[in-house]
Short mmCIF file of C-alpha atoms and ligand atoms in Angstrom, two decimals:
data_model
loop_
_atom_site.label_atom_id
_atom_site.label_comp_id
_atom_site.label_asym_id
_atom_site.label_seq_id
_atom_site.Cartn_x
_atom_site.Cartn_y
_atom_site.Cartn_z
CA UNK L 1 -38.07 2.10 29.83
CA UNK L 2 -35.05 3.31 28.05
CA UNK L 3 -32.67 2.85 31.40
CA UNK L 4 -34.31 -0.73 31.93
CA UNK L 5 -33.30 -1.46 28.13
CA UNK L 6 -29.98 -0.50 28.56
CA UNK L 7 -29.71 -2.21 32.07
CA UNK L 8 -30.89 -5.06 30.61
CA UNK L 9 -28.07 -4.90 27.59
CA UNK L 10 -25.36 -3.96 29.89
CA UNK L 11 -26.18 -7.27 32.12
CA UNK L 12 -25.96 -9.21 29.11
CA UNK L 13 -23.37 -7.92 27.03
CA UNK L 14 -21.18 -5.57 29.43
CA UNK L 15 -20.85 -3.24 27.25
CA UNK L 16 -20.16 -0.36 30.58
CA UNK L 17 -17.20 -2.41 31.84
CA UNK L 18 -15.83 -2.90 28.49
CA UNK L 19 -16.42 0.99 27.05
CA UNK L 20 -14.30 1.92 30.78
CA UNK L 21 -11.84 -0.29 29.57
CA UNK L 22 -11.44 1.17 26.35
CA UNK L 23 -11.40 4.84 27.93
CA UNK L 24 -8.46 4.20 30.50
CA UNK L 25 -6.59 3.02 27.76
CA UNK L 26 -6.95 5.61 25.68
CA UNK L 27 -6.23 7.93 27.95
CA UNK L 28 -3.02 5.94 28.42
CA UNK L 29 -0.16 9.24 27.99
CA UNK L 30 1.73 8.60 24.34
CA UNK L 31 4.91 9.88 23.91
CA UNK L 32 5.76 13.40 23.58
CA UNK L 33 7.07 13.63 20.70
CA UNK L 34 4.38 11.96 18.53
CA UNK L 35 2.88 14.81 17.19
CA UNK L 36 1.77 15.27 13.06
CA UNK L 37 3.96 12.88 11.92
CA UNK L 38 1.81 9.64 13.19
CA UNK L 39 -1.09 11.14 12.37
CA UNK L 40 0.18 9.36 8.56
CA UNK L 41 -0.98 6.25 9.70
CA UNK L 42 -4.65 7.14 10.12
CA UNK L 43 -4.54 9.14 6.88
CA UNK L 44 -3.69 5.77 4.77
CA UNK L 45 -6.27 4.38 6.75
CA UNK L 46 -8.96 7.02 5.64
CA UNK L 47 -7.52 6.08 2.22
CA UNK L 48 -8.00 2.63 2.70
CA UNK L 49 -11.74 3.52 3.78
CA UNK L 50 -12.50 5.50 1.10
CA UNK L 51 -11.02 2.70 -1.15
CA UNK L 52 -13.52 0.44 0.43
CA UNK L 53 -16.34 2.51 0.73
CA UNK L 54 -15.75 2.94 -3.64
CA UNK L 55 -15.08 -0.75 -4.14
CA UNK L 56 -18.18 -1.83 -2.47
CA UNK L 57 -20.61 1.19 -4.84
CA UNK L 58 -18.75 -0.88 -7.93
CA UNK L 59 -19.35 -3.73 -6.96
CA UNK L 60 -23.00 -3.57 -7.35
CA UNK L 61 -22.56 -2.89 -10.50
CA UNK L 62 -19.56 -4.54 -12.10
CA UNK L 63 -19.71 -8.18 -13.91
CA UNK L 64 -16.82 -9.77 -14.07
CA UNK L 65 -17.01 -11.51 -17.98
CA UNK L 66 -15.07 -10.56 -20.81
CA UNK L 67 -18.20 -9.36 -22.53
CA UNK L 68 -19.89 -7.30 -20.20
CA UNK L 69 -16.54 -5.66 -17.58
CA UNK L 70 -16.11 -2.98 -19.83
CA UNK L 71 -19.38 -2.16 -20.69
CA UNK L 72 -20.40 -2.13 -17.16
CA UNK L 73 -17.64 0.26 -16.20
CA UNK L 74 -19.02 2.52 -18.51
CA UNK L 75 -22.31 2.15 -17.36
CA UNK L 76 -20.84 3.34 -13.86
CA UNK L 77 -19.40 5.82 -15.28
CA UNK L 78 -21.95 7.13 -17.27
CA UNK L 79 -25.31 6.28 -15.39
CA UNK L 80 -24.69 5.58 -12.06
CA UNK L 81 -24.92 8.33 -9.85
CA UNK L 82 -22.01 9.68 -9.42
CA UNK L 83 -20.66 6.48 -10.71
CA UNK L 84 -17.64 8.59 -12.41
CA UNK L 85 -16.61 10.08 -9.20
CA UNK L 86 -16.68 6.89 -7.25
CA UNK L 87 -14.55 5.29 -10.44
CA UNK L 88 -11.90 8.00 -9.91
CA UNK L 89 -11.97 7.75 -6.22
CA UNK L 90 -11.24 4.07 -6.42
CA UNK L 91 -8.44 4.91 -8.65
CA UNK L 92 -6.95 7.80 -7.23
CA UNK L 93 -7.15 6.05 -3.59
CA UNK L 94 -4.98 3.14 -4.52
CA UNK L 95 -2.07 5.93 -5.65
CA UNK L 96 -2.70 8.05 -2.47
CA UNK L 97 -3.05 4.83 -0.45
CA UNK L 98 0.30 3.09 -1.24
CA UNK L 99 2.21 6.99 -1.44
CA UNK L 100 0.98 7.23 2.30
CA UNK L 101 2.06 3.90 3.09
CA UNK L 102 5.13 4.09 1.88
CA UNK L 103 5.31 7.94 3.22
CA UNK L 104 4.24 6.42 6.79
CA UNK L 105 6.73 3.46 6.94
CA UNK L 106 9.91 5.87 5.98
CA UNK L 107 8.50 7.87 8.26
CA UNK L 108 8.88 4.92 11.04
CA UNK L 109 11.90 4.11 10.27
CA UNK L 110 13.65 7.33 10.36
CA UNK L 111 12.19 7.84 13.72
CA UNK L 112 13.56 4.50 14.44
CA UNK L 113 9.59 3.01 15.22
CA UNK L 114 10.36 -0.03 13.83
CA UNK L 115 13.10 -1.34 16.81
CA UNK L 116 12.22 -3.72 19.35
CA UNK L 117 9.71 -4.04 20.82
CA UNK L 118 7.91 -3.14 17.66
CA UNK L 119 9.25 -5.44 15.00
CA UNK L 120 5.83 -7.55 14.09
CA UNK L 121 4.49 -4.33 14.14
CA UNK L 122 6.55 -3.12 11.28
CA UNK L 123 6.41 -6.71 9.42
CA UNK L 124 2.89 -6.60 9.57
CA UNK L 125 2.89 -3.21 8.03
CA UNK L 126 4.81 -4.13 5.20
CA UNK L 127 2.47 -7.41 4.53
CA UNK L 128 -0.29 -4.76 4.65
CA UNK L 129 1.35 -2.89 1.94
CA UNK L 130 1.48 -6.24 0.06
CA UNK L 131 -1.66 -6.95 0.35
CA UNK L 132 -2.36 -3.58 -1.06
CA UNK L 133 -0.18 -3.37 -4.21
CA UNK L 134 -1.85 -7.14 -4.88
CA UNK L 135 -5.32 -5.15 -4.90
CA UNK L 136 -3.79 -2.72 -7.28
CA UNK L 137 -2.96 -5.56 -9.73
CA UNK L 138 -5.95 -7.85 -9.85
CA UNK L 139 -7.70 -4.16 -9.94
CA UNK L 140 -5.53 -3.15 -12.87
CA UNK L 141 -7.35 -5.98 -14.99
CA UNK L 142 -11.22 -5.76 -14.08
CA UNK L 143 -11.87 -2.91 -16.80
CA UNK L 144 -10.94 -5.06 -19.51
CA UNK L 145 -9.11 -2.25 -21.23
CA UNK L 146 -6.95 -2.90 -23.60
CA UNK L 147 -3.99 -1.53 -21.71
CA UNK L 148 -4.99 -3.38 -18.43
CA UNK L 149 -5.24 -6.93 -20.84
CA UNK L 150 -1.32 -6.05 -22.64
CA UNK L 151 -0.31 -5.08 -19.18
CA UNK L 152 -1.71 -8.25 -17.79
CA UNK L 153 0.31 -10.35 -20.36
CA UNK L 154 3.30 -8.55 -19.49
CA UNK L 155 2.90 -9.00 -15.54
CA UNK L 156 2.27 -12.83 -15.73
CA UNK L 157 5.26 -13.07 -18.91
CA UNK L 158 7.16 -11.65 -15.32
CA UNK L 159 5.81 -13.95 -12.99
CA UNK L 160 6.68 -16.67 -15.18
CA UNK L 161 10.04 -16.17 -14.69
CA UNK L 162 10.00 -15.57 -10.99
CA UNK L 163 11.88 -18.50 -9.22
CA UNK L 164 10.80 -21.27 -8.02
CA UNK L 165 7.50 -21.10 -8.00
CA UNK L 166 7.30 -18.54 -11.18
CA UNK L 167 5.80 -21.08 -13.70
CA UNK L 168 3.39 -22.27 -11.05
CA UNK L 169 1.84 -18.83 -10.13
CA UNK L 170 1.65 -17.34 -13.44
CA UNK L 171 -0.31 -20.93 -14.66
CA UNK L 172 -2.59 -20.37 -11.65
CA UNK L 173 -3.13 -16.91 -11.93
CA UNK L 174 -3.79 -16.80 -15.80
CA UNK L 175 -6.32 -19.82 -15.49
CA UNK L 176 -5.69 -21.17 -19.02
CA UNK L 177 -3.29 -21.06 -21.99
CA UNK L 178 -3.90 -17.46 -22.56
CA UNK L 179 -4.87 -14.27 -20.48
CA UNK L 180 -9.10 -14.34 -20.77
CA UNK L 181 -12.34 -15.25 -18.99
CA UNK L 182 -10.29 -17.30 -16.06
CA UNK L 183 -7.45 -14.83 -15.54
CA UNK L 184 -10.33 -11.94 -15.33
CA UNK L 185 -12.50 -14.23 -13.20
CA UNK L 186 -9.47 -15.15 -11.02
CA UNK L 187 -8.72 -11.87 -10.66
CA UNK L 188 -11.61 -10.67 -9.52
CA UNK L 189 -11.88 -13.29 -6.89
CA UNK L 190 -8.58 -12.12 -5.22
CA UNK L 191 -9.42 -8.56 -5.69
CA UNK L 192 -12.75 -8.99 -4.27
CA UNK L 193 -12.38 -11.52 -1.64
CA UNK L 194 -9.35 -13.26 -0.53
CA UNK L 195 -6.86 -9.90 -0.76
CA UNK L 196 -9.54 -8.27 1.15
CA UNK L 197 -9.63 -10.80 4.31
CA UNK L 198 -5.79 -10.75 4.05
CA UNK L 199 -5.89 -7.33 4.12
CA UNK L 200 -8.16 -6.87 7.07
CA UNK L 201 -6.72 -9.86 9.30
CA UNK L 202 -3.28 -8.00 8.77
CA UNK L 203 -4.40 -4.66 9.20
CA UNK L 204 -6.05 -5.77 12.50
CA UNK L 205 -2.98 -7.53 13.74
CA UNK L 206 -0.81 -4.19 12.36
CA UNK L 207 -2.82 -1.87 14.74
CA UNK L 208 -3.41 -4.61 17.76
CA UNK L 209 0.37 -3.88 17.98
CA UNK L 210 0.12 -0.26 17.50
CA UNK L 211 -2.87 -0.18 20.34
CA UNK L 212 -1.08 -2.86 22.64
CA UNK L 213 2.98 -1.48 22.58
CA UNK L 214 1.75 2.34 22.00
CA UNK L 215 3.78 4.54 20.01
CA UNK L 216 7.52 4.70 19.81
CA UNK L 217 9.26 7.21 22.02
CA UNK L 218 11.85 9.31 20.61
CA UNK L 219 14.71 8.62 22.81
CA UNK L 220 14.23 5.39 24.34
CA UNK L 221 16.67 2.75 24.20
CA UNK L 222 16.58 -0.90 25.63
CA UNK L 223 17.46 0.88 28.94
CA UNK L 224 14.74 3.05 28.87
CA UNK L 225 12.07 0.44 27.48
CA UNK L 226 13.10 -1.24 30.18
CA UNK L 227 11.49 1.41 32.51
CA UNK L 228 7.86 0.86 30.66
CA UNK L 229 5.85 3.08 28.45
CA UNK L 230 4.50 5.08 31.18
CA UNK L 231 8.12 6.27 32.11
CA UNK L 232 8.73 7.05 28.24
CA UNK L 233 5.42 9.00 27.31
CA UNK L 234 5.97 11.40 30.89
CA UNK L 235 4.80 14.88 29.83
CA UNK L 236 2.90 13.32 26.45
CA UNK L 237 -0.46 13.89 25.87
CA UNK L 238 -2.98 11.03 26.19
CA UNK L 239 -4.84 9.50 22.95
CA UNK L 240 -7.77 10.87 23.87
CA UNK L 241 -9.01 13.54 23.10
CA UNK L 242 -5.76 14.60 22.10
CA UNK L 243 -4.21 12.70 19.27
CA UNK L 244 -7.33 11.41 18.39
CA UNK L 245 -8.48 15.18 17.27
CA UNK L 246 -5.07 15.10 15.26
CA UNK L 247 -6.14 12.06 13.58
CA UNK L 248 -9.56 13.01 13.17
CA UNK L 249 -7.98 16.46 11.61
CA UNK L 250 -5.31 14.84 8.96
CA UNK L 251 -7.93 12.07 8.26
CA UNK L 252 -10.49 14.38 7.03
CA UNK L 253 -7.74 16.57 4.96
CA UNK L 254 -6.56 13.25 3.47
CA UNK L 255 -9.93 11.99 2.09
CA UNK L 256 -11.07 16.07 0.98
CA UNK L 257 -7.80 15.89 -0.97
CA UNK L 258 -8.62 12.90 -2.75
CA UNK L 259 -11.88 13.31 -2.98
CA UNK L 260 -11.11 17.07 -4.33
CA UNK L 261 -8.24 15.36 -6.35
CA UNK L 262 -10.30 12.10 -7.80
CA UNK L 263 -13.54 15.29 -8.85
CA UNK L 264 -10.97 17.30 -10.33
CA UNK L 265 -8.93 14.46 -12.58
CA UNK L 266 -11.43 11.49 -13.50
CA UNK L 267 -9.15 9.18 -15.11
CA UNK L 268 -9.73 9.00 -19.18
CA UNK L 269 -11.86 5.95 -20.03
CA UNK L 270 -9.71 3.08 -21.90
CA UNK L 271 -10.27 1.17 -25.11
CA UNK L 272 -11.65 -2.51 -24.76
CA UNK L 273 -9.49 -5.38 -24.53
CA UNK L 274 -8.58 -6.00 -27.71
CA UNK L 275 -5.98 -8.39 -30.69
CA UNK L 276 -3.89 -4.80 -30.99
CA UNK L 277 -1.01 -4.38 -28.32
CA UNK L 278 -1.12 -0.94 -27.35
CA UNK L 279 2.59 1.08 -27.36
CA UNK L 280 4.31 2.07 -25.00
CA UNK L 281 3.14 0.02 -22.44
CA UNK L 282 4.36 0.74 -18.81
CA UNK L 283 3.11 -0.27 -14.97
CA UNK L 284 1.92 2.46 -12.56
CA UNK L 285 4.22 4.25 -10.67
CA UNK L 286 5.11 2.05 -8.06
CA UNK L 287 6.30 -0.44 -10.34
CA UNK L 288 8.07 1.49 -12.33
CA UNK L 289 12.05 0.70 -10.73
CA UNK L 290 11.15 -3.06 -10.83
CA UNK L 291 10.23 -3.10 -14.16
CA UNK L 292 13.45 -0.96 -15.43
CA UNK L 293 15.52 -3.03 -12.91
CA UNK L 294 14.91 -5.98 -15.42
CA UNK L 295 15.77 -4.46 -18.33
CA UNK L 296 19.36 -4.26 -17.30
CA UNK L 297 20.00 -8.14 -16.65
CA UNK L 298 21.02 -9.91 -19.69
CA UNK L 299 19.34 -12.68 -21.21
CA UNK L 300 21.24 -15.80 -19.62
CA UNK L 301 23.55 -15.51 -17.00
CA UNK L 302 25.37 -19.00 -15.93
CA UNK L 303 22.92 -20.75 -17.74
CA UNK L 304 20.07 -19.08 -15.96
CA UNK L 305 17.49 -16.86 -17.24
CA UNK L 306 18.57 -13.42 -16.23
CA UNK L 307 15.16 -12.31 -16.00
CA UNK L 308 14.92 -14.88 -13.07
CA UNK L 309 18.42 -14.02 -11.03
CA UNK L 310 17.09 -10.44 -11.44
CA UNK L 311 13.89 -11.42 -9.68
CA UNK L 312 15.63 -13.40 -6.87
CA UNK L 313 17.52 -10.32 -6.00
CA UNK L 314 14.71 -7.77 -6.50
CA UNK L 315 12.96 -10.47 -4.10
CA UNK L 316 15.74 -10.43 -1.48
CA UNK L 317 15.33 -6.55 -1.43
CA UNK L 318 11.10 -6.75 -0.74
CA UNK L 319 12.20 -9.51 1.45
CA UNK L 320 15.18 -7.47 3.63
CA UNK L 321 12.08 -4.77 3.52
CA UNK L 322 9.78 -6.97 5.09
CA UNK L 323 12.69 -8.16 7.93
CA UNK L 324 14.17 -4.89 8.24
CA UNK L 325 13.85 -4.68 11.67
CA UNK L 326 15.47 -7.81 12.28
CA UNK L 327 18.78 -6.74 10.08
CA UNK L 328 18.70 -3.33 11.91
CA UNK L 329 19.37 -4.83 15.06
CA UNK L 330 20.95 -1.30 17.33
CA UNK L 331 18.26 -0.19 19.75
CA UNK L 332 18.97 3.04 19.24
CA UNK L 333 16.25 4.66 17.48
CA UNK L 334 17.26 8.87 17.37
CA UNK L 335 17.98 9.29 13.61
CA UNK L 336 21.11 11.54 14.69
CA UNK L 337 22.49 8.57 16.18
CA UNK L 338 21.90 6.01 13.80
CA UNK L 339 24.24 7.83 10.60
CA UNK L 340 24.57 4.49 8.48
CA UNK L 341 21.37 3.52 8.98
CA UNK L 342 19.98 6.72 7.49
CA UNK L 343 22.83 6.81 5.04
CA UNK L 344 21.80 3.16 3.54
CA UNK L 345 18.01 4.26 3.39
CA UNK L 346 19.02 7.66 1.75
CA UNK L 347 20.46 5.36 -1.01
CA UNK L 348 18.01 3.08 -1.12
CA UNK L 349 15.44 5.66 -1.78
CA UNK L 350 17.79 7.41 -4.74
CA UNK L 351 18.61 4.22 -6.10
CA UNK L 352 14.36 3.48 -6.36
CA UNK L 353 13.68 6.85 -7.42
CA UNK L 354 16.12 6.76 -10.11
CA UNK L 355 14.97 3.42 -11.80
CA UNK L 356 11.45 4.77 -11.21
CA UNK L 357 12.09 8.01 -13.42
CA UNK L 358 14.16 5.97 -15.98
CA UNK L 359 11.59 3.80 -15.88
CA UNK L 360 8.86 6.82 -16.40
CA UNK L 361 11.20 8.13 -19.04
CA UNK L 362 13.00 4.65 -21.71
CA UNK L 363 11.55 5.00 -24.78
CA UNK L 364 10.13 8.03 -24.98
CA UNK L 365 10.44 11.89 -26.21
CA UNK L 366 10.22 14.11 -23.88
CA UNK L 367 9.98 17.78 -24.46
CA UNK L 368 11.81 19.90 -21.68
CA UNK L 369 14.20 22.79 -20.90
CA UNK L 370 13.57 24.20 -24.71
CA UNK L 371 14.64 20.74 -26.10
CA UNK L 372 13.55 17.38 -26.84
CA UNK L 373 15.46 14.34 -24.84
CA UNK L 374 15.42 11.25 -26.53
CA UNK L 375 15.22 8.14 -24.39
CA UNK L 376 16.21 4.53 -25.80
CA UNK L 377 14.57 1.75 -24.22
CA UNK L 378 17.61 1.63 -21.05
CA UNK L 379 16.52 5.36 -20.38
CA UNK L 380 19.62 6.70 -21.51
CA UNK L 381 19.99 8.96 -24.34
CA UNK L 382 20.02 8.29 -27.59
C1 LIG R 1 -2.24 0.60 4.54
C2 LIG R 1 -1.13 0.67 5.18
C3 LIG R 1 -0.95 1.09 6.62
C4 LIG R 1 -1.82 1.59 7.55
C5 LIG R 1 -3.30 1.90 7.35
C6 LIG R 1 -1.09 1.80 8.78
C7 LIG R 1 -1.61 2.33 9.95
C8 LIG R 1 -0.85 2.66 11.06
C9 LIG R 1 -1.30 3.47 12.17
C10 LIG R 1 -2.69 4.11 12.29
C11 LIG R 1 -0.27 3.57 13.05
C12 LIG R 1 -0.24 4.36 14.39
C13 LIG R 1 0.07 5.84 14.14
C14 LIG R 1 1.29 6.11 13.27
O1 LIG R 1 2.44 5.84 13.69
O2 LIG R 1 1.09 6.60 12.15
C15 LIG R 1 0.82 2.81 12.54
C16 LIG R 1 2.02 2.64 13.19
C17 LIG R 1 3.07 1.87 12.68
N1 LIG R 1 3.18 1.39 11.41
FE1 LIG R 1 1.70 1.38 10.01
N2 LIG R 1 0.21 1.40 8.59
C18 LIG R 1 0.34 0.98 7.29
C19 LIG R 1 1.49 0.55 6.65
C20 LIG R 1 2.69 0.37 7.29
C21 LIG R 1 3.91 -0.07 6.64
C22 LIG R 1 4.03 -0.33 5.14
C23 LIG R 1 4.86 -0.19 7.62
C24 LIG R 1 6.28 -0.64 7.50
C25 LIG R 1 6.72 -1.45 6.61
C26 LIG R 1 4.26 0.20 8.89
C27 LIG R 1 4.90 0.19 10.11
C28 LIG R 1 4.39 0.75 11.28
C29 LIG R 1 5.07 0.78 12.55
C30 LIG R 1 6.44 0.15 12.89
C31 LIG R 1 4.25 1.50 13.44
C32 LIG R 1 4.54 1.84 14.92
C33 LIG R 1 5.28 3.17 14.91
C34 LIG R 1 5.50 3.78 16.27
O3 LIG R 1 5.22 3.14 17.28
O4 LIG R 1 5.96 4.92 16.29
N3 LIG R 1 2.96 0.54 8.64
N4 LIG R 1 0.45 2.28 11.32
#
């Protein structure tokens, strides 16, 4: 009965013919030297599931009205099973999701993954981070805190000022003369729905690539792409069972750490949205060297707003980011070989990380090595 079903299925459907498919190609040889390091892939994507997984539990519960989001976050929190733990998951998962991300791509590019033939693969990557840090805004908002509203303000005061189509955006995304019931409704709607299928069409397209080119050998040049992936993944180990144990491995550390992490650290509850701008008001992390970045441009340059010749350059950087593979052109891709390269990322990353600590650091006190460091509002010291 059982065998007749299945006969029956496989007639219609072919599902035998397509799972041997799927089999030989996974047990297609990969490289030799991918080893731990692209397991970072699947651990953003066990991030991104768990993200999911969260969003979807809130969602059954949120409402998405200026009199009722916070409330209903604190009915999560507080009567939902486990509603507090799938709260802090959600926000713990966006940090670990864009740290592995970004982890993952330098990763790439060090190891040179990004060269031809892979370049959509590595644009498509970078839209997929896009797509996430949009999540992480539009998410920012749906508490209705009172930091999330100020923060709000601040972000679309930014987006104003954006060229070209600055005033455009920040009019659409705000919904009305002031930041309330359409900006949260708006919001929601991206966070909810369209980021999502961007997100997903992207991240399908991102690992189509992946799946279709297969991982970057180490040494290969155009000579030796030229040969085919079979002659560059000799004496590699096939994707299954192999790499897909490894993956299987650092997927299941990544979510127990954020799980473990997100149990450990629920985030404090904020204040509702209110008149009262809260101080000290500063983005998340990732932001953080963007939004010092525009404290240094004055306020008109060449009868321009400096906020918005700031922004066109901070936009040529996300944008080079995006094309990178098609600026670094070489085909080399071993890192030993490939000194300026390297040497430009190197400084690219110092040059983030220091805006990001000023940025985590202007105008504050903070209280270290025995004394306290004062920070004006440029983060130097006062
Ligand atoms: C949520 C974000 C992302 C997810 C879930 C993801 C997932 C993956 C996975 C599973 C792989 C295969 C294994 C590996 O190399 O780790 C991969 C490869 C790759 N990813 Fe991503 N990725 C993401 C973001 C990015 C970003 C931001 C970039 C670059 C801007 C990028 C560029 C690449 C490239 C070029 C490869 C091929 C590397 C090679 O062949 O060695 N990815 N990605």
């Amino acid at each position: 009965m059982w065998r007749a079903i299945m006969e029956g299925l496989d007639r219609r459907l072919g599902w035998r013919e397509a799972r041997a498919r799927v089999m030989a190609d996974a047990k297609r040889l990969q490289p030799p030297n991918a080893g731990w390091g692209v397991t970072l892939g699947v651990m953003a994507l066990a991030a991104l599931a768990l993200e999911m997984l969260s969003g979807v539990v809130l969602a059954f519960h949120y409402r998405a009205t200026p009199e009722a989001a916070h409330a209903s976050v604190a009915q999560i929190r507080d009567l939902v099973p486990l509603g507090w733990l799938w709260l802090s998951i959600h926000a713990w998962g966006t940090h670990t999701l864009v740290a592995l991300a970004l982890i993952h791509a330098a990763r790439v590019f060090v190891k040179g993954g990004h060269k031809r033939p892979r370049e959509l693969t590595w644009v498509a990557g970078a839209v997929t981070l896009f797509a996430v840090l949009g999540l992480s805004i539009t998410g920012h908002l749906l508490p209705w805190t009172n930091e999330a509203d100020w923060a709000t303000v601040v972000r679309l005061g930014h987006v104003n000022e954006a060229p070209f189509i600055g005033g455009l955006a920040s009019r659409f995304l705000r919904g009305g003369e002031e930041v309330g019931a359409s900006t949260l409704t708006r919001f929601y709607i991206l966070h909810v729905a369209i980021l999502p299928a961007v997100l997903a069409a992207i991240l399908c397209l991102h690992l189509r690539l992946v799946k279709r080119l297969g991982l970057a050998p180490a040494v290969a040049t155009d000579e030796e792409d030229a040969k085919g992936h079979a002659a560059c993944a000799e004496g590699g180990e096939p994707w299954f069972p192999n790499h897909l144990l490894r993956a299987a491995a650092a997927a299941t550390v990544a979510a127990g750490v954020l799980i473990t992490v997100a149990a450990m650290f629920p985030p404090e509850p904020g204040a509702r949205a209110s008149a009262v701008t809260p101080p000290g008001l500063r983005p998340e992390w990732v932001f953080l060297a963007l939004f010092q970045y525009l404290k240094y441009w004055p306020a008109k340059i060449m009868g321009l707003s400096g906020q918005t010749v700031g922004q066109f350059f901070a936009m040529l950087a996300v944008g080079a980011f995006a094309l990178l593979p098609f600026l670094d052109r070489s085909p080399e891709r071993r890192a030993g070989r490939r000194k300026v390269a390297i040497a430009l990322f190197a400084l690219a990353a110092l040059v983030w990380g220091s805006l990001t600590f000023l940025g985590a650091v202007s105008g504050r006190n903070i209280d270290a090595f025995g004394k306290t460091w004062r920070f004006n509002d440029r983060g130097g010291l006062k």
